[in-house]
């Protein structure tokens, strides 16, 4: 059995729910065949989120980690290719912190690439009927903070661990007027099960050679 840790965030920005945590719980409750999945909720707070993530990795000793975050406005699940070493918060986090142009890890490399097969994961979600795409920016808020922090954990403390980050759209209850894209957490979870099953069997260096680039 492949041991998987899936994380989601607490609500932020005045929202009552966070679909990343909702989806993480659903996947943990009904994991893909051959995988055991544990869910952990991260605070939407710079610094503290990485402490909770590190503690969860140490406690669960997973083979694979998938961190999730909310990306309101995106129409599907987006698997992040890269995380950059900068915190530049447009809004305060849940503790009122708003770092501007600060490194996630002082002295760390400029960026970390995902150690998941991002294109194969996207293809698997599409095959499962869930809209998905490769993303080349995780932003500069707490999501990117965690994505970079996970990459740093893999590079410096847990070399056998593989992990990556994916953003999920708003849940329908967050856009009741239907003016922005949304996906039910159950639909997101269905796609994430396909993602995890694929990530568990395909190394990043054996990813699909298909076009998923962007011009802007």
mmCIF file with all atom_site columns, C-alpha atoms in Angstrom, residues 39-200:
data_model
loop_
_atom_site.group_PDB
_atom_site.id
_atom_site.type_symbol
_atom_site.label_atom_id
_atom_site.label_alt_id
_atom_site.label_comp_id
_atom_site.label_asym_id
_atom_site.label_entity_id
_atom_site.label_seq_id
_atom_site.pdbx_PDB_ins_code
_atom_site.Cartn_x
_atom_site.Cartn_y
_atom_site.Cartn_z
_atom_site.occupancy
_atom_site.B_iso_or_equiv
_atom_site.pdbx_formal_charge
_atom_site.auth_seq_id
_atom_site.auth_comp_id
_atom_site.auth_asym_id
_atom_site.auth_atom_id
_atom_site.pdbx_PDB_model_num
ATOM 1   C CA . UNK A 1 39  ? -5.905  14.228 5.459   1.00 0.00 ? 39  UNK A CA 1
ATOM 2   C CA . UNK A 1 40  ? -4.414  17.132 7.398   1.00 0.00 ? 40  UNK A CA 1
ATOM 3   C CA . UNK A 1 41  ? -5.752  20.685 7.588   1.00 0.00 ? 41  UNK A CA 1
ATOM 4   C CA . UNK A 1 42  ? -3.190  23.466 7.304   1.00 0.00 ? 42  UNK A CA 1
ATOM 5   C CA . UNK A 1 43  ? -3.747  26.943 8.734   1.00 0.00 ? 43  UNK A CA 1
ATOM 6   C CA . UNK A 1 44  ? -3.802  29.708 6.138   1.00 0.00 ? 44  UNK A CA 1
ATOM 7   C CA . UNK A 1 45  ? -0.875  31.364 7.875   1.00 0.00 ? 45  UNK A CA 1
ATOM 8   C CA . UNK A 1 46  ? 2.640   32.009 6.633   1.00 0.00 ? 46  UNK A CA 1
ATOM 9   C CA . UNK A 1 47  ? 5.216   29.996 8.589   1.00 0.00 ? 47  UNK A CA 1
ATOM 10  C CA . UNK A 1 48  ? 2.727   28.116 10.752  1.00 0.00 ? 48  UNK A CA 1
ATOM 11  C CA . UNK A 1 49  ? 1.399   26.227 7.734   1.00 0.00 ? 49  UNK A CA 1
ATOM 12  C CA . UNK A 1 50  ? 4.849   24.763 7.087   1.00 0.00 ? 50  UNK A CA 1
ATOM 13  C CA . UNK A 1 51  ? 5.245   23.751 10.715  1.00 0.00 ? 51  UNK A CA 1
ATOM 14  C CA . UNK A 1 52  ? 1.961   21.832 10.584  1.00 0.00 ? 52  UNK A CA 1
ATOM 15  C CA . UNK A 1 53  ? 2.935   20.271 7.247   1.00 0.00 ? 53  UNK A CA 1
ATOM 16  C CA . UNK A 1 54  ? 6.315   19.132 8.557   1.00 0.00 ? 54  UNK A CA 1
ATOM 17  C CA . UNK A 1 55  ? 4.716   17.662 11.682  1.00 0.00 ? 55  UNK A CA 1
ATOM 18  C CA . UNK A 1 56  ? 2.176   15.765 9.570   1.00 0.00 ? 56  UNK A CA 1
ATOM 19  C CA . UNK A 1 57  ? 4.896   14.348 7.320   1.00 0.00 ? 57  UNK A CA 1
ATOM 20  C CA . UNK A 1 58  ? 6.876   13.197 10.327  1.00 0.00 ? 58  UNK A CA 1
ATOM 21  C CA . UNK A 1 59  ? 3.812   11.668 11.986  1.00 0.00 ? 59  UNK A CA 1
ATOM 22  C CA . UNK A 1 60  ? 2.419   9.874  8.926   1.00 0.00 ? 60  UNK A CA 1
ATOM 23  C CA . UNK A 1 61  ? 5.662   8.938  7.111   1.00 0.00 ? 61  UNK A CA 1
ATOM 24  C CA . UNK A 1 62  ? 3.935   9.070  3.704   1.00 0.00 ? 62  UNK A CA 1
ATOM 25  C CA . UNK A 1 63  ? 5.358   7.983  0.380   1.00 0.00 ? 63  UNK A CA 1
ATOM 26  C CA . UNK A 1 64  ? 3.499   10.736 -1.414  1.00 0.00 ? 64  UNK A CA 1
ATOM 27  C CA . UNK A 1 65  ? 2.199   14.173 -0.411  1.00 0.00 ? 65  UNK A CA 1
ATOM 28  C CA . UNK A 1 66  ? -0.391  16.222 -2.266  1.00 0.00 ? 66  UNK A CA 1
ATOM 29  C CA . UNK A 1 67  ? -1.076  19.682 -0.888  1.00 0.00 ? 67  UNK A CA 1
ATOM 30  C CA . UNK A 1 68  ? -4.251  21.414 -2.032  1.00 0.00 ? 68  UNK A CA 1
ATOM 31  C CA . UNK A 1 69  ? -5.328  25.031 -2.081  1.00 0.00 ? 69  UNK A CA 1
ATOM 32  C CA . UNK A 1 70  ? -8.226  27.149 -3.278  1.00 0.00 ? 70  UNK A CA 1
ATOM 33  C CA . UNK A 1 71  ? -7.900  29.130 -6.511  1.00 0.00 ? 71  UNK A CA 1
ATOM 34  C CA . UNK A 1 72  ? -11.140 31.035 -6.933  1.00 0.00 ? 72  UNK A CA 1
ATOM 35  C CA . UNK A 1 73  ? -11.845 31.817 -10.576 1.00 0.00 ? 73  UNK A CA 1
ATOM 36  C CA . UNK A 1 74  ? -10.020 28.844 -12.058 1.00 0.00 ? 74  UNK A CA 1
ATOM 37  C CA . UNK A 1 75  ? -12.452 26.522 -13.863 1.00 0.00 ? 75  UNK A CA 1
ATOM 38  C CA . UNK A 1 76  ? -10.784 23.205 -13.035 1.00 0.00 ? 76  UNK A CA 1
ATOM 39  C CA . UNK A 1 77  ? -8.202  21.451 -10.896 1.00 0.00 ? 77  UNK A CA 1
ATOM 40  C CA . UNK A 1 78  ? -4.764  22.834 -11.721 1.00 0.00 ? 78  UNK A CA 1
ATOM 41  C CA . UNK A 1 79  ? -1.627  20.850 -10.937 1.00 0.00 ? 79  UNK A CA 1
ATOM 42  C CA . UNK A 1 80  ? 1.248   23.193 -10.155 1.00 0.00 ? 80  UNK A CA 1
ATOM 43  C CA . UNK A 1 81  ? 4.495   22.632 -12.013 1.00 0.00 ? 81  UNK A CA 1
ATOM 44  C CA . UNK A 1 82  ? 6.701   24.986 -9.959  1.00 0.00 ? 82  UNK A CA 1
ATOM 45  C CA . UNK A 1 83  ? 6.786   26.985 -6.709  1.00 0.00 ? 83  UNK A CA 1
ATOM 46  C CA . UNK A 1 84  ? 8.961   30.073 -6.248  1.00 0.00 ? 84  UNK A CA 1
ATOM 47  C CA . UNK A 1 85  ? 10.891  31.304 -3.231  1.00 0.00 ? 85  UNK A CA 1
ATOM 48  C CA . UNK A 1 86  ? 8.910   34.457 -2.528  1.00 0.00 ? 86  UNK A CA 1
ATOM 49  C CA . UNK A 1 87  ? 6.061   35.532 -0.278  1.00 0.00 ? 87  UNK A CA 1
ATOM 50  C CA . UNK A 1 88  ? 4.237   38.592 -1.630  1.00 0.00 ? 88  UNK A CA 1
ATOM 51  C CA . UNK A 1 89  ? 0.808   38.730 -0.008  1.00 0.00 ? 89  UNK A CA 1
ATOM 52  C CA . UNK A 1 90  ? -1.931  40.791 -1.656  1.00 0.00 ? 90  UNK A CA 1
ATOM 53  C CA . UNK A 1 91  ? -4.111  40.233 1.432   1.00 0.00 ? 91  UNK A CA 1
ATOM 54  C CA . UNK A 1 92  ? -3.260  39.348 5.040   1.00 0.00 ? 92  UNK A CA 1
ATOM 55  C CA . UNK A 1 93  ? -3.277  35.699 6.081   1.00 0.00 ? 93  UNK A CA 1
ATOM 56  C CA . UNK A 1 94  ? -5.506  34.444 8.884   1.00 0.00 ? 94  UNK A CA 1
ATOM 57  C CA . UNK A 1 95  ? -3.048  35.739 11.486  1.00 0.00 ? 95  UNK A CA 1
ATOM 58  C CA . UNK A 1 96  ? -2.888  39.203 9.923   1.00 0.00 ? 96  UNK A CA 1
ATOM 59  C CA . UNK A 1 97  ? 0.547   38.640 8.424   1.00 0.00 ? 97  UNK A CA 1
ATOM 60  C CA . UNK A 1 98  ? 1.246   40.195 5.035   1.00 0.00 ? 98  UNK A CA 1
ATOM 61  C CA . UNK A 1 99  ? 4.859   39.622 3.961   1.00 0.00 ? 99  UNK A CA 1
ATOM 62  C CA . UNK A 1 100 ? 6.016   41.526 0.913   1.00 0.00 ? 100 UNK A CA 1
ATOM 63  C CA . UNK A 1 101 ? 8.925   40.326 -1.223  1.00 0.00 ? 101 UNK A CA 1
ATOM 64  C CA . UNK A 1 102 ? 10.234  37.998 1.481   1.00 0.00 ? 102 UNK A CA 1
ATOM 65  C CA . UNK A 1 103 ? 11.762  34.547 0.792   1.00 0.00 ? 103 UNK A CA 1
ATOM 66  C CA . UNK A 1 104 ? 9.891   31.442 1.877   1.00 0.00 ? 104 UNK A CA 1
ATOM 67  C CA . UNK A 1 105 ? 13.263  29.966 2.861   1.00 0.00 ? 105 UNK A CA 1
ATOM 68  C CA . UNK A 1 106 ? 16.123  32.469 3.220   1.00 0.00 ? 106 UNK A CA 1
ATOM 69  C CA . UNK A 1 107 ? 19.034  31.274 1.108   1.00 0.00 ? 107 UNK A CA 1
ATOM 70  C CA . UNK A 1 108 ? 16.932  28.606 -0.589  1.00 0.00 ? 108 UNK A CA 1
ATOM 71  C CA . UNK A 1 109 ? 16.922  28.016 -4.342  1.00 0.00 ? 109 UNK A CA 1
ATOM 72  C CA . UNK A 1 110 ? 14.814  30.266 -6.540  1.00 0.00 ? 110 UNK A CA 1
ATOM 73  C CA . UNK A 1 111 ? 12.257  27.545 -7.207  1.00 0.00 ? 111 UNK A CA 1
ATOM 74  C CA . UNK A 1 112 ? 11.317  23.897 -6.789  1.00 0.00 ? 112 UNK A CA 1
ATOM 75  C CA . UNK A 1 113 ? 9.646   21.797 -9.449  1.00 0.00 ? 113 UNK A CA 1
ATOM 76  C CA . UNK A 1 114 ? 6.954   19.316 -8.460  1.00 0.00 ? 114 UNK A CA 1
ATOM 77  C CA . UNK A 1 115 ? 8.155   15.747 -8.004  1.00 0.00 ? 115 UNK A CA 1
ATOM 78  C CA . UNK A 1 116 ? 4.834   14.457 -9.366  1.00 0.00 ? 116 UNK A CA 1
ATOM 79  C CA . UNK A 1 117 ? 4.182   13.616 -13.044 1.00 0.00 ? 117 UNK A CA 1
ATOM 80  C CA . UNK A 1 118 ? 2.082   16.746 -13.517 1.00 0.00 ? 118 UNK A CA 1
ATOM 81  C CA . UNK A 1 119 ? 1.032   16.111 -17.124 1.00 0.00 ? 119 UNK A CA 1
ATOM 82  C CA . UNK A 1 120 ? 0.081   12.497 -16.512 1.00 0.00 ? 120 UNK A CA 1
ATOM 83  C CA . UNK A 1 121 ? -1.913  13.594 -13.465 1.00 0.00 ? 121 UNK A CA 1
ATOM 84  C CA . UNK A 1 122 ? -3.809  16.155 -15.525 1.00 0.00 ? 122 UNK A CA 1
ATOM 85  C CA . UNK A 1 123 ? -4.498  13.579 -18.230 1.00 0.00 ? 123 UNK A CA 1
ATOM 86  C CA . UNK A 1 124 ? -5.830  11.130 -15.644 1.00 0.00 ? 124 UNK A CA 1
ATOM 87  C CA . UNK A 1 125 ? -8.235  13.701 -14.220 1.00 0.00 ? 125 UNK A CA 1
ATOM 88  C CA . UNK A 1 126 ? -9.509  14.606 -17.666 1.00 0.00 ? 126 UNK A CA 1
ATOM 89  C CA . UNK A 1 127 ? -9.997  10.916 -18.420 1.00 0.00 ? 127 UNK A CA 1
ATOM 90  C CA . UNK A 1 128 ? -12.079 10.742 -15.228 1.00 0.00 ? 128 UNK A CA 1
ATOM 91  C CA . UNK A 1 129 ? -14.270 13.558 -16.552 1.00 0.00 ? 129 UNK A CA 1
ATOM 92  C CA . UNK A 1 130 ? -12.917 16.317 -14.319 1.00 0.00 ? 130 UNK A CA 1
ATOM 93  C CA . UNK A 1 131 ? -11.621 19.570 -15.875 1.00 0.00 ? 131 UNK A CA 1
ATOM 94  C CA . UNK A 1 132 ? -7.900  19.921 -15.195 1.00 0.00 ? 132 UNK A CA 1
ATOM 95  C CA . UNK A 1 133 ? -4.816  21.721 -16.448 1.00 0.00 ? 133 UNK A CA 1
ATOM 96  C CA . UNK A 1 134 ? -1.136  22.244 -15.726 1.00 0.00 ? 134 UNK A CA 1
ATOM 97  C CA . UNK A 1 135 ? -0.457  25.553 -13.976 1.00 0.00 ? 135 UNK A CA 1
ATOM 98  C CA . UNK A 1 136 ? 2.853   27.367 -14.069 1.00 0.00 ? 136 UNK A CA 1
ATOM 99  C CA . UNK A 1 137 ? 2.158   29.694 -11.157 1.00 0.00 ? 137 UNK A CA 1
ATOM 100 C CA . UNK A 1 138 ? 0.938   28.909 -7.676  1.00 0.00 ? 138 UNK A CA 1
ATOM 101 C CA . UNK A 1 139 ? 0.707   32.619 -6.859  1.00 0.00 ? 139 UNK A CA 1
ATOM 102 C CA . UNK A 1 140 ? 2.653   34.247 -4.046  1.00 0.00 ? 140 UNK A CA 1
ATOM 103 C CA . UNK A 1 141 ? 0.261   33.729 -1.121  1.00 0.00 ? 141 UNK A CA 1
ATOM 104 C CA . UNK A 1 142 ? 0.163   30.851 1.372   1.00 0.00 ? 142 UNK A CA 1
ATOM 105 C CA . UNK A 1 143 ? -0.461  28.246 -1.359  1.00 0.00 ? 143 UNK A CA 1
ATOM 106 C CA . UNK A 1 144 ? 2.862   28.949 -3.037  1.00 0.00 ? 144 UNK A CA 1
ATOM 107 C CA . UNK A 1 145 ? 4.431   29.218 0.438   1.00 0.00 ? 145 UNK A CA 1
ATOM 108 C CA . UNK A 1 146 ? 3.351   25.633 1.168   1.00 0.00 ? 146 UNK A CA 1
ATOM 109 C CA . UNK A 1 147 ? 4.193   24.344 -2.314  1.00 0.00 ? 147 UNK A CA 1
ATOM 110 C CA . UNK A 1 148 ? 7.723   25.724 -1.999  1.00 0.00 ? 148 UNK A CA 1
ATOM 111 C CA . UNK A 1 149 ? 8.007   24.549 1.603   1.00 0.00 ? 149 UNK A CA 1
ATOM 112 C CA . UNK A 1 150 ? 7.043   21.032 0.556   1.00 0.00 ? 150 UNK A CA 1
ATOM 113 C CA . UNK A 1 151 ? 9.685   21.075 -2.155  1.00 0.00 ? 151 UNK A CA 1
ATOM 114 C CA . UNK A 1 152 ? 12.239  22.199 0.416   1.00 0.00 ? 152 UNK A CA 1
ATOM 115 C CA . UNK A 1 153 ? 11.243  19.387 2.787   1.00 0.00 ? 153 UNK A CA 1
ATOM 116 C CA . UNK A 1 154 ? 11.750  16.859 0.004   1.00 0.00 ? 154 UNK A CA 1
ATOM 117 C CA . UNK A 1 155 ? 15.107  18.378 -0.959  1.00 0.00 ? 155 UNK A CA 1
ATOM 118 C CA . UNK A 1 156 ? 16.526  18.718 2.547   1.00 0.00 ? 156 UNK A CA 1
ATOM 119 C CA . UNK A 1 157 ? 14.820  16.328 4.971   1.00 0.00 ? 157 UNK A CA 1
ATOM 120 C CA . UNK A 1 158 ? 12.828  13.612 3.198   1.00 0.00 ? 158 UNK A CA 1
ATOM 121 C CA . UNK A 1 159 ? 14.685  12.635 0.015   1.00 0.00 ? 159 UNK A CA 1
ATOM 122 C CA . UNK A 1 160 ? 12.515  9.570  -0.636  1.00 0.00 ? 160 UNK A CA 1
ATOM 123 C CA . UNK A 1 161 ? 9.309   11.563 -0.434  1.00 0.00 ? 161 UNK A CA 1
ATOM 124 C CA . UNK A 1 162 ? 7.522   12.714 -3.578  1.00 0.00 ? 162 UNK A CA 1
ATOM 125 C CA . UNK A 1 163 ? 5.063   15.537 -3.534  1.00 0.00 ? 163 UNK A CA 1
ATOM 126 C CA . UNK A 1 164 ? 3.343   18.402 -5.245  1.00 0.00 ? 164 UNK A CA 1
ATOM 127 C CA . UNK A 1 165 ? 0.573   20.957 -5.095  1.00 0.00 ? 165 UNK A CA 1
ATOM 128 C CA . UNK A 1 166 ? -2.764  21.370 -6.851  1.00 0.00 ? 166 UNK A CA 1
ATOM 129 C CA . UNK A 1 167 ? -5.327  24.159 -6.787  1.00 0.00 ? 167 UNK A CA 1
ATOM 130 C CA . UNK A 1 168 ? -9.060  23.497 -6.777  1.00 0.00 ? 168 UNK A CA 1
ATOM 131 C CA . UNK A 1 169 ? -11.868 25.839 -7.855  1.00 0.00 ? 169 UNK A CA 1
ATOM 132 C CA . UNK A 1 170 ? -14.441 27.437 -5.625  1.00 0.00 ? 170 UNK A CA 1
ATOM 133 C CA . UNK A 1 171 ? -17.236 25.194 -4.387  1.00 0.00 ? 171 UNK A CA 1
ATOM 134 C CA . UNK A 1 172 ? -20.734 26.068 -5.701  1.00 0.00 ? 172 UNK A CA 1
ATOM 135 C CA . UNK A 1 173 ? -21.812 27.369 -2.284  1.00 0.00 ? 173 UNK A CA 1
ATOM 136 C CA . UNK A 1 174 ? -19.112 30.045 -2.564  1.00 0.00 ? 174 UNK A CA 1
ATOM 137 C CA . UNK A 1 175 ? -20.573 31.456 -5.782  1.00 0.00 ? 175 UNK A CA 1
ATOM 138 C CA . UNK A 1 176 ? -24.344 31.056 -5.355  1.00 0.00 ? 176 UNK A CA 1
ATOM 139 C CA . UNK A 1 177 ? -25.037 33.607 -8.106  1.00 0.00 ? 177 UNK A CA 1
ATOM 140 C CA . UNK A 1 178 ? -23.095 31.502 -10.611 1.00 0.00 ? 178 UNK A CA 1
ATOM 141 C CA . UNK A 1 179 ? -20.912 34.408 -11.742 1.00 0.00 ? 179 UNK A CA 1
ATOM 142 C CA . UNK A 1 180 ? -17.649 32.443 -11.441 1.00 0.00 ? 180 UNK A CA 1
ATOM 143 C CA . UNK A 1 181 ? -16.534 28.877 -12.195 1.00 0.00 ? 181 UNK A CA 1
ATOM 144 C CA . UNK A 1 182 ? -17.148 26.302 -9.455  1.00 0.00 ? 182 UNK A CA 1
ATOM 145 C CA . UNK A 1 183 ? -16.931 22.547 -8.963  1.00 0.00 ? 183 UNK A CA 1
ATOM 146 C CA . UNK A 1 184 ? -18.562 20.411 -6.260  1.00 0.00 ? 184 UNK A CA 1
ATOM 147 C CA . UNK A 1 185 ? -15.954 19.057 -3.834  1.00 0.00 ? 185 UNK A CA 1
ATOM 148 C CA . UNK A 1 186 ? -17.155 15.529 -4.646  1.00 0.00 ? 186 UNK A CA 1
ATOM 149 C CA . UNK A 1 187 ? -16.272 16.110 -8.310  1.00 0.00 ? 187 UNK A CA 1
ATOM 150 C CA . UNK A 1 188 ? -12.884 17.502 -7.312  1.00 0.00 ? 188 UNK A CA 1
ATOM 151 C CA . UNK A 1 189 ? -12.276 14.486 -5.076  1.00 0.00 ? 189 UNK A CA 1
ATOM 152 C CA . UNK A 1 190 ? -13.118 12.140 -7.959  1.00 0.00 ? 190 UNK A CA 1
ATOM 153 C CA . UNK A 1 191 ? -10.448 13.803 -10.049 1.00 0.00 ? 191 UNK A CA 1
ATOM 154 C CA . UNK A 1 192 ? -7.932  13.776 -7.209  1.00 0.00 ? 192 UNK A CA 1
ATOM 155 C CA . UNK A 1 193 ? -8.333  10.024 -6.791  1.00 0.00 ? 193 UNK A CA 1
ATOM 156 C CA . UNK A 1 194 ? -7.309  9.615  -10.431 1.00 0.00 ? 194 UNK A CA 1
ATOM 157 C CA . UNK A 1 195 ? -4.415  12.020 -9.856  1.00 0.00 ? 195 UNK A CA 1
ATOM 158 C CA . UNK A 1 196 ? -3.124  10.120 -6.841  1.00 0.00 ? 196 UNK A CA 1
ATOM 159 C CA . UNK A 1 197 ? -3.443  6.704  -8.476  1.00 0.00 ? 197 UNK A CA 1
ATOM 160 C CA . UNK A 1 198 ? -1.396  8.021  -11.382 1.00 0.00 ? 198 UNK A CA 1
ATOM 161 C CA . UNK A 1 199 ? 1.197   9.757  -9.205  1.00 0.00 ? 199 UNK A CA 1
ATOM 162 C CA . UNK A 1 200 ? 1.673   6.574  -7.173  1.00 0.00 ? 200 UNK A CA 1
#
